[in-house]
Each structure stands twice: as C-alpha cells, then as structure tokens.
Amino acid sequence: MTQKFIPYGRQSIDQDDIEAIVKVLKSDYLTTGPAVNEFEGLLADKTNSNYAIVCNSGTAALHMAAHAIGLSENDAAIVPSVTFLASANAMTFTGAKVIFADCDPATGLMTKDHLENAILRAKKAGLCPKVVVPVHLAGQLCDMEAISKVARREGMFVIEDACHAIGTTYGPNLEHVAGDCKWSDLTAFSFHPVKTIAMGEGGAVTTNSSDFAKKLELFRNHGITRKPEEFISEDTGKDRSGEWGSWYYEMSEPGYNYRASDIQCALGSSQLKKLDMFAAKRRELREKYYSLENSLPEGIRLANRVPNCSPCPHLMIALFDNDFLGKGRNHVMEKLKNDGIGTQVHYIPVHLQPYYRTQTVGVDFSGTLSFYNSCLSLPIYTSMSPRDIEVVVSSLKSL
Ligand SMILES: *Cc1c(COP(=O)(O)O)cnc(C)c1O
C-alpha cells in the first residue's frame, strides 16, 4: 500500500496567501511600497518589539544585525557549532573571526558554560569577543537570561538567531515571546519556506533600540538617507532657494541591497496573521510526538525539552543511540524514506566545515559531536495530521 509522502517540513499556503500576492501584483508598488510597512508593523506586534526591519533572507538579517553592532576585523563572534552555516557566515562577512561554542548533547543548544569556554578561547587567541549569537535550535530557546548575564559582564552584544523560533513563548509564566529582545540587542528571523512563516525568501531583525533600527534600515538600502536633518553636503544638495533638493539623497557608508519586495511582504503578512494558528498546530504535533516517546524502540528518544519555554517548533529532533541502532544513519533514513517519510540532519557541525575546520583543532566539541552523531529530524509542519505521526512512529518501531 503506497501512502502520500510525509516530508520533514513544508510550507503551508492557502487561497488567502495567493490572493494577497495577486493584490500586490495588480497595485502600483512591487517593492518599497506599503506592503513592506504593513509587514514590519505586524511583525513588531507579533514579537512584542519596538522595531522590526524586514529584509530578503535570514542570512541578510544576521549580517545586518552584525553590522548594526559594529562588528569588524579584530573582533570575535561566538557562535554555537550546532546551527545552519549562515549563523557563522554572516559574522564572517564583517571580517570578524568566528569562535565556535560546543552545545548540549541532549538539546543541541549552547549553554552559558559553553559560552564561557569560547570566550576564554577567543581571548587566548588575542581576539576581542564582541558578540554572542545564541541559536534557538528547533524553536527551543537557549537560556537567554544566563547567556546574557555572561555577555553583559564581558561587555558583549547579544544577537539571537531565532530563525527556528518565531512564535515561541518563554519565561516563568510564558509571558515573553521570541523576538522581544528581553535578553538581547537584536533578534534575527528567517522566512524561508521550510521555516514556520514563508515569504519565498525573507528575513527580519527585531530590536527595541531606535539607534540599531536606523542602522539596519540604512544598511538594507545602499546606505542611503533621504532625511534632510541627516544631510551633510550643502554644496551638492541645496537648491538656490537654500532648501535641500527634493531629489537629493546622501550615502554615508556602502549598504547592501537587502530589501524584501512588496510581493514577499504581502505573503509574509498573510502568513503572519495565521501565526497563532500555525503555532497551535505545531505545538499539538510536538505534544503528540512526546506522548508517544515511551513507545519508541529502545535507543531512540526525542531531544530534551527545556524549561520555561513553549516552542513553536520548526523541527522535531530525535536522538538515536549506538550509531543509529547499529545500522548507520543512511540505512535508517533510507528505510524511513521507503515508508514514505522524509527526514533530515540538523546540523552538520559548522566547526567541521572545511572553511572553519582549521580554527578548531584540539578544542573539545564532545557535546556537539554526540548530538551530531545521534540526531535525525522527523517530520513536523503545519498541515501534518496527528495520524501522520502515528505512521512515523510505527515506521520507527519496525526498524
Ligand atoms: C534558515 C536559517 C538561517 C538562514 O536563513 P535564510 O533565510 O535561509 O538565509 C540562519 N540560521 C538558522 C539557524 C537557520 O535555520
């Protein structure tokens, strides 16, 4: 009996999303129009932050955030090894050196102890640790209070990589939401289709600082300002009347074109309006997985849950003992695929990538390696049904 294929993740697009895009296509603005402001207003609202600056990817969001804090050549950026390449690469774009932190083997999250260890290594290498980039793997938040305490003591900035965590709530009474920057300076999001909210390609940074918000906007748009109060060159910009020219703009530093179009933002807004529904469905699926954890075969368990956090899960990570029950990961992935189930590995430790590898010889990454050698992401996405989870679990049982 062949069933529909259950991928490890996928976007959820409805008729209202399609209509929102068509409406933009029929309007006067395909980019830098009203859909951009609408999306930013909605996102600031959903993340309970003062400012949300949209851009065209999560990678761009991280780069913009790194630029806003003034990260540069002689600085070190501390990034956990269990993450997507972009968390490290975006810091590297500024000329800063990445110092990788080890992670907890049961959650894949960086802890304050891993941070402390990385800070020591950075200093030993003669670098100034200027920023830490905690990654909220699978949608579970790192212990931000503890991490930010260490960072503040060291005079470091904190940029949260919340690309997995839109919609996650946290705090003793779950009174906070990812992106509110309670324990950080800036938070980066991705709206790639495999993440909870899809824009095609897209990302955003949230912050509570007007100064950071200004820098993010400038960097996103070629470094251009059109605000007369920020102009410097009277000889080029002033009209014979003594007024600044209506055509005039100035550039104080080169910026990348990281803008998101109105087409992308219209899709983003339409999706964000459904975030609460998406999050409720994903939480329900996650609960279903955990309710069946005890019925999994010996040697397979789910990643540990962290306290004071209600994730809107992007991934459902399982951990396998003994090199995948003695069968190897390829075999297990192949077997699940034959049963119509997609899986993926999140992530290959970034410190082992050839580009970064030479920097980390001799450093203890035992937590990261243990996590990498046992992790497999099982399907979870908004349109998945609890029945699908039973299919996944029964396939795991037949291993
Ligand atoms: C997806 C992702 C990014 C990059 O986002 P893009 O939108 O693909 O550029 C960065 N960090 C993490 C943890 C991610 O999962």
Coordinates of C-alpha atoms and ligand atoms in Angstrom, one line a residue:
M1 CA 0.0 0.0 0.0
T2 CA 1.5 3.3 -1.0
Q3 CA 0.7 6.4 1.0
K4 CA 1.3 10.1 0.4
F5 CA 4.9 11.2 1.2
I6 CA 5.4 12.9 4.5
P7 CA 8.3 15.4 4.2
Y8 CA 10.3 16.6 7.2
G9 CA 8.9 20.1 6.7
R10 CA 7.0 22.2 4.2
Q11 CA 5.2 25.5 3.8
S12 CA 1.5 26.0 4.3
I13 CA 0.0 28.1 1.5
D14 CA -3.8 28.8 1.3
Q15 CA -6.0 30.7 -1.0
D16 CA -5.8 33.9 1.1
D17 CA -2.0 33.9 0.7
I18 CA -2.4 33.6 -3.1
E19 CA -4.9 36.5 -3.1
A20 CA -2.6 38.7 -1.0
I21 CA 0.1 38.3 -3.6
V22 CA -2.2 38.9 -6.6
K23 CA -3.4 42.1 -5.0
V24 CA 0.2 43.4 -4.8
L25 CA 0.8 42.4 -8.4
K26 CA -2.1 44.5 -9.5
S27 CA -1.0 47.5 -7.4
D28 CA 1.4 50.3 -8.2
Y29 CA 4.3 49.0 -6.0
L30 CA 6.1 45.8 -6.4
T31 CA 8.8 46.9 -4.0
T32 CA 9.4 49.7 -1.3
G33 CA 5.6 50.1 -1.1
P34 CA 3.0 49.9 1.6
A35 CA 3.2 46.1 2.0
V36 CA 6.7 46.4 3.5
N37 CA 5.5 48.7 6.3
E38 CA 2.5 46.6 6.9
F39 CA 4.6 43.5 7.4
E40 CA 7.0 45.3 9.7
G41 CA 4.1 46.6 11.8
L42 CA 2.6 43.1 12.1
L43 CA 6.0 41.5 13.0
A44 CA 6.8 44.1 15.6
D45 CA 3.3 43.4 17.1
K46 CA 3.7 39.6 17.0
T47 CA 7.2 39.7 18.6
N48 CA 6.3 42.5 21.1
S49 CA 9.3 44.5 19.9
N50 CA 9.7 48.2 19.2
Y51 CA 11.1 47.8 15.7
A52 CA 11.0 45.1 13.0
I53 CA 13.2 45.6 9.9
V54 CA 12.3 43.2 7.1
C55 CA 14.9 42.0 4.6
N56 CA 15.3 39.3 1.9
S57 CA 16.7 36.4 4.0
G58 CA 17.6 35.2 7.4
T59 CA 21.3 35.4 6.4
A60 CA 20.8 39.1 5.5
A61 CA 19.1 39.6 8.8
L62 CA 22.1 38.2 10.7
H63 CA 24.5 40.3 8.6
M64 CA 22.5 43.5 9.2
A65 CA 22.5 42.8 12.9
A66 CA 26.3 42.2 12.9
H67 CA 26.8 45.5 11.1
A68 CA 24.5 47.3 13.5
I69 CA 26.7 46.5 16.4
G70 CA 29.8 47.5 14.5
L71 CA 31.3 44.0 14.3
S72 CA 34.7 44.2 12.4
E73 CA 38.1 42.6 11.8
N74 CA 39.6 42.5 15.2
D75 CA 36.5 41.1 16.9
A76 CA 35.4 37.6 17.6
A77 CA 31.8 36.4 17.3
I78 CA 30.8 33.4 19.4
V79 CA 28.5 31.0 17.5
P80 CA 27.3 27.5 18.5
S81 CA 28.5 24.8 16.2
V82 CA 25.1 23.1 16.0
T83 CA 23.4 25.5 13.6
F84 CA 23.0 26.4 9.9
L85 CA 26.1 27.8 8.2
A86 CA 24.6 31.2 7.9
S87 CA 24.8 32.0 11.7
A88 CA 28.6 31.8 11.4
N89 CA 29.0 33.1 7.8
A90 CA 27.0 36.3 8.4
M91 CA 29.5 37.2 11.2
T92 CA 32.4 36.3 8.9
F93 CA 31.1 38.8 6.2
T94 CA 32.2 41.6 8.5
G95 CA 35.8 40.4 8.8
A96 CA 35.3 39.2 12.3
K97 CA 36.6 35.8 13.4
V98 CA 34.1 33.1 14.5
I99 CA 34.8 31.2 17.6
F100 CA 32.6 28.2 17.9
A101 CA 30.9 27.1 21.1
D102 CA 30.1 23.5 22.0
C103 CA 26.4 22.5 22.6
D104 CA 24.4 20.4 24.9
P105 CA 24.2 16.8 23.6
A106 CA 20.5 16.3 24.5
T107 CA 19.1 19.6 23.1
G108 CA 21.7 20.9 20.6
L109 CA 21.6 24.3 22.5
M110 CA 24.5 26.4 23.6
T111 CA 24.6 27.0 27.4
K112 CA 26.4 29.7 29.4
D113 CA 29.2 27.2 30.2
H114 CA 29.8 26.7 26.5
L115 CA 29.9 30.4 26.1
E116 CA 32.4 30.9 28.9
N117 CA 34.7 28.3 27.4
A118 CA 34.5 30.0 24.0
I119 CA 35.2 33.5 25.5
L120 CA 38.4 32.1 27.1
R121 CA 39.5 30.6 23.7
A122 CA 38.8 33.9 22.0
K123 CA 40.9 35.9 24.5
K124 CA 43.7 33.3 24.3
A125 CA 43.8 33.9 20.6
G126 CA 44.2 37.6 21.2
L127 CA 40.7 38.5 19.9
C128 CA 38.0 40.7 21.4
P129 CA 34.8 38.7 21.9
K130 CA 32.3 41.3 20.8
V131 CA 29.1 39.4 20.3
V132 CA 27.4 36.0 21.0
V133 CA 24.8 34.6 18.6
P134 CA 22.7 32.0 20.6
V135 CA 20.7 29.8 18.2
H136 CA 17.3 28.6 19.2
L137 CA 17.5 25.2 17.7
A138 CA 14.2 23.6 16.6
G139 CA 12.3 26.5 18.2
Q140 CA 13.5 25.9 21.8
L141 CA 15.1 28.9 23.4
C142 CA 18.6 28.9 24.9
D143 CA 18.7 30.0 28.5
M144 CA 18.9 33.7 27.5
E145 CA 19.0 35.1 31.0
A146 CA 22.1 33.1 31.9
I147 CA 23.8 33.8 28.5
S148 CA 23.1 37.5 28.6
K149 CA 24.4 37.8 32.1
V150 CA 27.8 36.4 30.9
A151 CA 27.7 38.5 27.8
R152 CA 27.0 41.7 29.7
R153 CA 29.8 41.0 32.2
E154 CA 32.1 40.8 29.2
G155 CA 30.7 43.9 27.5
M156 CA 29.5 41.8 24.6
F157 CA 26.4 42.3 22.4
V158 CA 23.8 39.5 22.0
I159 CA 22.2 38.7 18.7
E160 CA 19.6 35.9 18.9
D161 CA 19.3 33.6 15.9
A162 CA 15.6 32.9 16.1
C163 CA 15.3 31.6 12.6
H164 CA 13.6 28.5 14.1
A165 CA 11.7 30.2 16.8
I166 CA 9.1 32.6 15.5
G167 CA 6.0 32.2 17.8
T168 CA 7.9 30.6 20.7
T169 CA 6.9 31.9 24.1
Y170 CA 9.2 31.8 27.2
G171 CA 9.6 33.0 30.8
P172 CA 8.3 31.7 34.2
N173 CA 4.7 32.3 33.0
L174 CA 5.5 32.1 29.3
E175 CA 4.9 35.9 29.3
H176 CA 7.6 36.6 26.7
V177 CA 7.8 35.9 23.0
A178 CA 10.9 35.2 20.8
G179 CA 12.0 38.5 19.2
D180 CA 11.0 40.7 22.1
C181 CA 14.8 41.1 22.8
K182 CA 14.3 40.9 26.6
W183 CA 17.8 39.4 27.0
S184 CA 19.4 40.6 23.7
D185 CA 20.1 43.6 21.5
L186 CA 18.8 42.2 18.3
T187 CA 16.9 39.1 17.0
A188 CA 17.1 37.6 13.5
F189 CA 14.4 35.6 11.8
S190 CA 14.2 33.7 8.5
F191 CA 11.0 33.3 6.5
H192 CA 12.4 30.6 4.1
P193 CA 9.6 28.2 3.1
V194 CA 10.8 25.4 5.3
K195 CA 10.5 27.7 8.4
T196 CA 7.2 28.3 10.2
I197 CA 6.3 31.5 8.2
A198 CA 7.1 31.6 4.4
M199 CA 7.9 34.6 2.3
G200 CA 9.6 32.6 -0.5
E201 CA 12.9 34.2 0.6
G202 CA 12.8 36.6 3.5
G203 CA 14.0 37.5 6.9
A204 CA 13.8 40.3 9.5
V205 CA 15.6 41.8 12.6
T206 CA 13.7 42.9 15.6
T207 CA 15.1 45.3 18.2
N208 CA 14.0 47.8 20.9
S209 CA 16.7 50.3 20.1
S210 CA 15.9 53.2 17.7
D211 CA 19.6 53.6 17.0
F212 CA 20.0 49.9 15.9
A213 CA 16.8 50.3 13.8
K214 CA 18.2 53.3 12.0
K215 CA 21.4 51.4 11.2
L216 CA 19.6 48.4 10.0
E217 CA 17.4 50.4 7.6
L218 CA 20.4 52.3 6.2
F219 CA 22.4 49.1 5.6
R220 CA 19.4 47.4 3.9
N221 CA 19.1 50.2 1.4
H222 CA 22.5 51.1 -0.1
G223 CA 23.4 53.3 2.9
I224 CA 21.1 55.9 1.5
T225 CA 19.3 58.5 3.6
R226 CA 16.7 60.9 2.3
K227 CA 16.2 62.7 5.7
P228 CA 17.3 66.4 5.4
E229 CA 18.3 66.5 9.1
E230 CA 21.0 63.9 8.4
F231 CA 22.4 65.6 5.3
I232 CA 26.0 67.0 5.3
S233 CA 26.9 68.3 1.8
E234 CA 25.2 71.7 1.4
D235 CA 27.1 72.5 -1.8
T236 CA 25.8 69.4 -3.6
G237 CA 22.3 69.1 -2.1
K238 CA 20.9 72.6 -1.6
D239 CA 18.8 74.4 -4.2
R240 CA 19.4 78.1 -5.0
S241 CA 16.5 78.8 -2.7
G242 CA 18.6 77.5 0.2
E243 CA 16.3 74.4 0.6
W244 CA 17.6 70.9 0.3
G245 CA 16.7 69.5 -3.1
S246 CA 13.7 67.3 -3.3
W247 CA 15.7 64.9 -5.5
Y248 CA 18.6 64.8 -3.1
Y249 CA 20.0 61.8 -1.1
E250 CA 23.2 61.1 0.6
M251 CA 25.3 57.9 1.3
S252 CA 27.5 57.8 4.4
E253 CA 28.6 54.2 4.0
P254 CA 28.0 51.5 1.4
G255 CA 25.0 49.4 2.1
Y256 CA 23.9 46.1 0.6
N257 CA 20.6 45.9 -1.2
Y258 CA 18.9 43.6 1.3
R259 CA 15.3 44.8 0.7
A260 CA 12.4 42.5 0.5
S261 CA 9.8 43.2 -2.1
D262 CA 6.1 44.0 -1.6
I263 CA 5.3 40.7 -3.2
Q264 CA 7.3 38.8 -0.5
C265 CA 6.0 41.1 2.3
A266 CA 2.3 40.6 1.2
L267 CA 2.9 36.8 1.5
G268 CA 4.6 37.4 4.8
S269 CA 1.8 39.4 6.3
S270 CA -0.8 36.9 5.1
Q271 CA 1.2 34.2 6.8
L272 CA 1.9 36.1 10.0
K273 CA -1.8 36.7 10.5
K274 CA -2.0 32.9 10.9
L275 CA 1.0 32.5 13.2
D276 CA -1.1 31.8 16.3
M277 CA -3.0 29.0 14.4
F278 CA 0.3 27.6 12.9
A279 CA 1.9 27.6 16.3
A280 CA -1.1 25.9 18.0
K281 CA -1.0 23.1 15.3
R282 CA 2.8 22.7 15.6
R283 CA 2.6 22.6 19.4
E284 CA -0.1 19.9 19.2
L285 CA 2.0 17.8 16.9
R286 CA 5.0 18.2 19.1
E287 CA 2.9 17.1 22.1
K288 CA 1.7 14.1 20.2
Y289 CA 5.3 13.1 19.5
Y290 CA 6.3 13.4 23.1
S291 CA 3.2 11.5 24.2
L292 CA 4.4 8.6 22.1
E293 CA 8.1 8.8 23.1
N294 CA 7.8 5.9 25.6
S295 CA 6.5 3.6 22.8
L296 CA 9.6 4.2 20.6
P297 CA 12.1 1.4 20.4
E298 CA 14.9 1.3 22.9
G299 CA 17.8 3.5 21.7
I300 CA 15.5 6.2 20.2
R301 CA 14.4 9.2 22.2
L302 CA 13.3 12.8 21.4
A303 CA 15.5 15.8 22.1
N304 CA 15.2 17.1 25.7
R305 CA 12.7 19.8 26.4
V306 CA 13.9 23.0 28.0
P307 CA 12.1 24.5 31.0
N308 CA 10.1 27.8 30.9
C309 CA 9.6 27.6 27.1
S310 CA 6.7 26.7 24.9
P311 CA 8.2 26.3 21.5
C312 CA 6.5 26.9 18.2
P313 CA 8.6 24.0 16.8
H314 CA 10.4 24.3 13.5
L315 CA 12.0 20.8 13.8
M316 CA 11.2 17.6 15.7
I317 CA 14.6 16.2 16.5
A318 CA 15.0 12.5 17.5
L319 CA 18.2 11.1 19.0
F320 CA 19.4 7.6 18.2
D321 CA 21.9 5.6 20.3
N322 CA 24.8 3.5 19.1
D323 CA 25.2 4.9 15.5
F324 CA 21.6 4.6 14.7
L325 CA 20.9 1.3 16.5
G326 CA 24.0 -0.2 14.9
K327 CA 22.5 0.3 11.4
G328 CA 24.0 3.6 10.4
R329 CA 22.1 6.8 9.6
N330 CA 21.9 6.2 5.9
H331 CA 20.2 2.9 6.4
V332 CA 17.7 4.4 8.8
M333 CA 16.9 7.4 6.5
E334 CA 16.5 5.1 3.5
K335 CA 14.1 2.8 5.4
L336 CA 12.0 5.7 6.5
K337 CA 12.0 7.1 3.0
N338 CA 10.8 3.8 1.7
D339 CA 8.0 4.0 4.2
G340 CA 7.1 7.5 2.7
I341 CA 8.8 9.6 5.4
G342 CA 11.3 12.4 4.9
T343 CA 14.0 13.1 7.4
Q344 CA 17.0 15.4 7.6
V345 CA 20.1 16.1 9.7
H346 CA 20.2 19.4 11.6
Y347 CA 23.1 20.0 11.6
I348 CA 26.5 19.0 10.4
P349 CA 28.6 20.9 13.0
V350 CA 29.7 24.1 11.4
H351 CA 33.2 24.0 13.1
L352 CA 33.9 20.9 11.0
Q353 CA 33.2 22.6 7.6
P354 CA 36.5 22.8 5.6
Y355 CA 36.4 26.6 5.7
Y356 CA 36.3 26.8 9.5
R357 CA 37.9 23.5 10.4
T358 CA 41.5 24.5 10.9
Q359 CA 40.5 27.0 13.6
T360 CA 39.1 24.4 16.0
V361 CA 41.7 21.6 16.1
G362 CA 42.2 20.4 19.6
V363 CA 39.0 22.0 21.0
D364 CA 36.5 19.9 23.0
F365 CA 33.3 19.6 21.0
S366 CA 32.1 16.4 22.6
G367 CA 28.5 17.7 23.2
T368 CA 28.2 18.8 19.6
L369 CA 29.7 15.6 18.2
S370 CA 27.4 13.4 20.4
F371 CA 24.4 15.4 19.1
Y372 CA 25.5 15.2 15.5
N373 CA 26.1 11.5 15.7
S374 CA 22.7 10.8 17.0
C375 CA 20.3 13.4 15.6
L376 CA 17.6 13.0 12.9
S377 CA 14.8 15.4 12.2
L378 CA 11.4 13.8 11.9
P379 CA 8.5 15.4 10.0
I380 CA 6.7 18.3 11.5
Y381 CA 4.8 21.0 9.6
T382 CA 1.5 22.9 9.9
S383 CA -0.6 20.8 7.6
M384 CA 0.6 17.5 9.1
S385 CA -2.0 15.5 10.9
P386 CA -1.6 13.6 14.2
R387 CA -2.3 10.4 12.2
D388 CA 0.8 11.1 10.2
I389 CA 2.8 11.0 13.4
E390 CA 1.5 7.5 14.1
V391 CA 2.7 6.5 10.7
V392 CA 6.2 7.9 11.6
V393 CA 6.3 6.2 14.9
S394 CA 5.2 2.8 13.5
S395 CA 7.9 3.1 10.9
L396 CA 10.4 3.8 13.6
K397 CA 9.1 0.7 15.5
S398 CA 9.7 -1.5 12.5
L399 CA 13.4 -0.6 12.4
Ligands
LIG1 C1 17.4 29.2 7.9 C2 18.4 29.6 8.8 C3 19.2 30.7 8.6 C4 19.3 31.4 7.3 O1 18.1 31.9 6.8 P1 17.9 32.1 5.2 O2 16.6 32.8 5.2 O3 17.9 30.7 4.6 O4 19.0 32.9 4.8 C5 20.1 31.1 9.6 N1 20.1 30.5 10.8 C6 19.4 29.4 11.1 C7 19.5 28.7 12.4 C8 18.5 28.9 10.1 O5 17.8 27.8 10.3

